[in-house]
XYZ file of C-alpha atoms in Angstrom:
100
model
C 15.548 -4.971 -9.225
C 14.374 -8.534 -9.742
C 17.082 -10.427 -11.602
C 15.484 -13.858 -11.758
C 11.742 -14.019 -12.374
C 10.448 -17.071 -10.505
C 6.779 -16.977 -11.478
C 6.926 -16.748 -15.266
C 5.702 -18.588 -18.308
C 2.636 -19.862 -16.554
C -0.917 -19.485 -17.704
C -2.015 -18.861 -14.142
C -0.232 -18.247 -10.888
C -0.147 -21.004 -8.299
C -0.646 -18.817 -5.239
C 0.325 -21.707 -2.947
C 3.840 -21.528 -4.455
C 3.939 -17.778 -3.825
C 2.746 -18.323 -0.254
C 5.481 -20.922 0.296
C 8.064 -18.499 -1.133
C 6.935 -15.681 1.181
C 7.330 -17.853 4.276
C 11.102 -17.346 4.066
C 10.595 -13.730 5.186
C 8.474 -14.547 8.264
C 10.122 -13.413 11.477
C 12.389 -10.910 9.741
C 12.650 -7.195 10.514
C 13.253 -4.531 7.858
C 13.872 -0.793 8.215
C 12.058 1.777 6.098
C 14.709 4.151 4.727
C 12.262 7.081 4.654
C 11.206 6.988 8.315
C 13.589 4.504 10.004
C 10.540 2.539 11.162
C 11.142 -1.129 11.855
C 8.771 -3.449 9.984
C 8.213 -6.979 11.258
C 7.036 -9.666 8.828
C 4.522 -11.809 10.703
C 3.228 -15.298 10.047
C -0.003 -13.983 8.556
C 1.677 -12.110 5.666
C 1.996 -15.044 3.224
C -1.697 -15.919 3.527
C -2.823 -12.276 3.458
C -0.688 -11.557 0.381
C -1.877 -14.580 -1.583
C -5.353 -15.247 -0.250
C -7.165 -11.932 -0.523
C -10.292 -11.507 -2.626
C -8.379 -8.981 -4.745
C -5.508 -11.408 -5.365
C -7.847 -14.238 -6.345
C -9.445 -11.954 -8.961
C -6.127 -11.088 -10.650
C -5.375 -12.581 -14.051
C -2.604 -12.344 -16.624
C 0.122 -9.727 -16.287
C -1.309 -8.216 -13.091
C -1.220 -11.596 -11.336
C 2.345 -12.246 -12.500
C 3.423 -8.761 -11.382
C 2.019 -9.296 -7.889
C 3.487 -12.793 -7.616
C 6.928 -11.621 -8.700
C 6.782 -8.590 -6.400
C 7.053 -11.137 -3.576
C 10.681 -11.599 -4.618
C 11.404 -7.949 -3.864
C 9.546 -7.735 -0.549
C 12.550 -6.600 1.546
C 13.488 -3.917 -0.975
C 9.879 -2.737 -1.299
C 9.597 -2.328 2.466
C 12.896 -0.459 2.637
C 11.950 2.067 -0.075
C 8.339 2.504 1.065
C 7.165 6.061 1.789
C 4.037 7.826 3.011
C 3.160 5.335 5.745
C -0.341 5.417 7.177
C -2.512 3.413 9.532
C -5.926 2.144 8.506
C -8.461 0.718 10.927
C -9.365 -2.934 10.460
C -12.818 -2.949 8.862
C -13.708 -6.617 8.358
C -14.385 -9.380 10.862
C -11.332 -11.380 9.849
C -9.174 -8.443 10.957
C -10.175 -8.506 14.615
C -6.643 -7.694 15.787
C -3.720 -5.524 14.729
C -0.382 -6.814 13.515
C 2.119 -8.299 15.911
C 4.918 -5.897 16.951
C 2.947 -2.844 15.842
């Protein structure tokens, strides 16, 4: 549960602020409760989360929901289920994530 909404009351989301916020999680490990898998948060997550084509197209409530979901990242990883692997399909994804 998100008790304090950080990214609220704004006409648009400043994704640079969200990226800066996400950097606090870099280097951390979290355990998925469903599978006991260990998830490492790498240095590329903040940019991937905030800089995707999909993210840049978000407006209004959807943008605020995604921005504020960053506050619950550890909890979201811990309660995640149905893990799956997807091959990297674009040139910018020429390598897989660090530590798995």
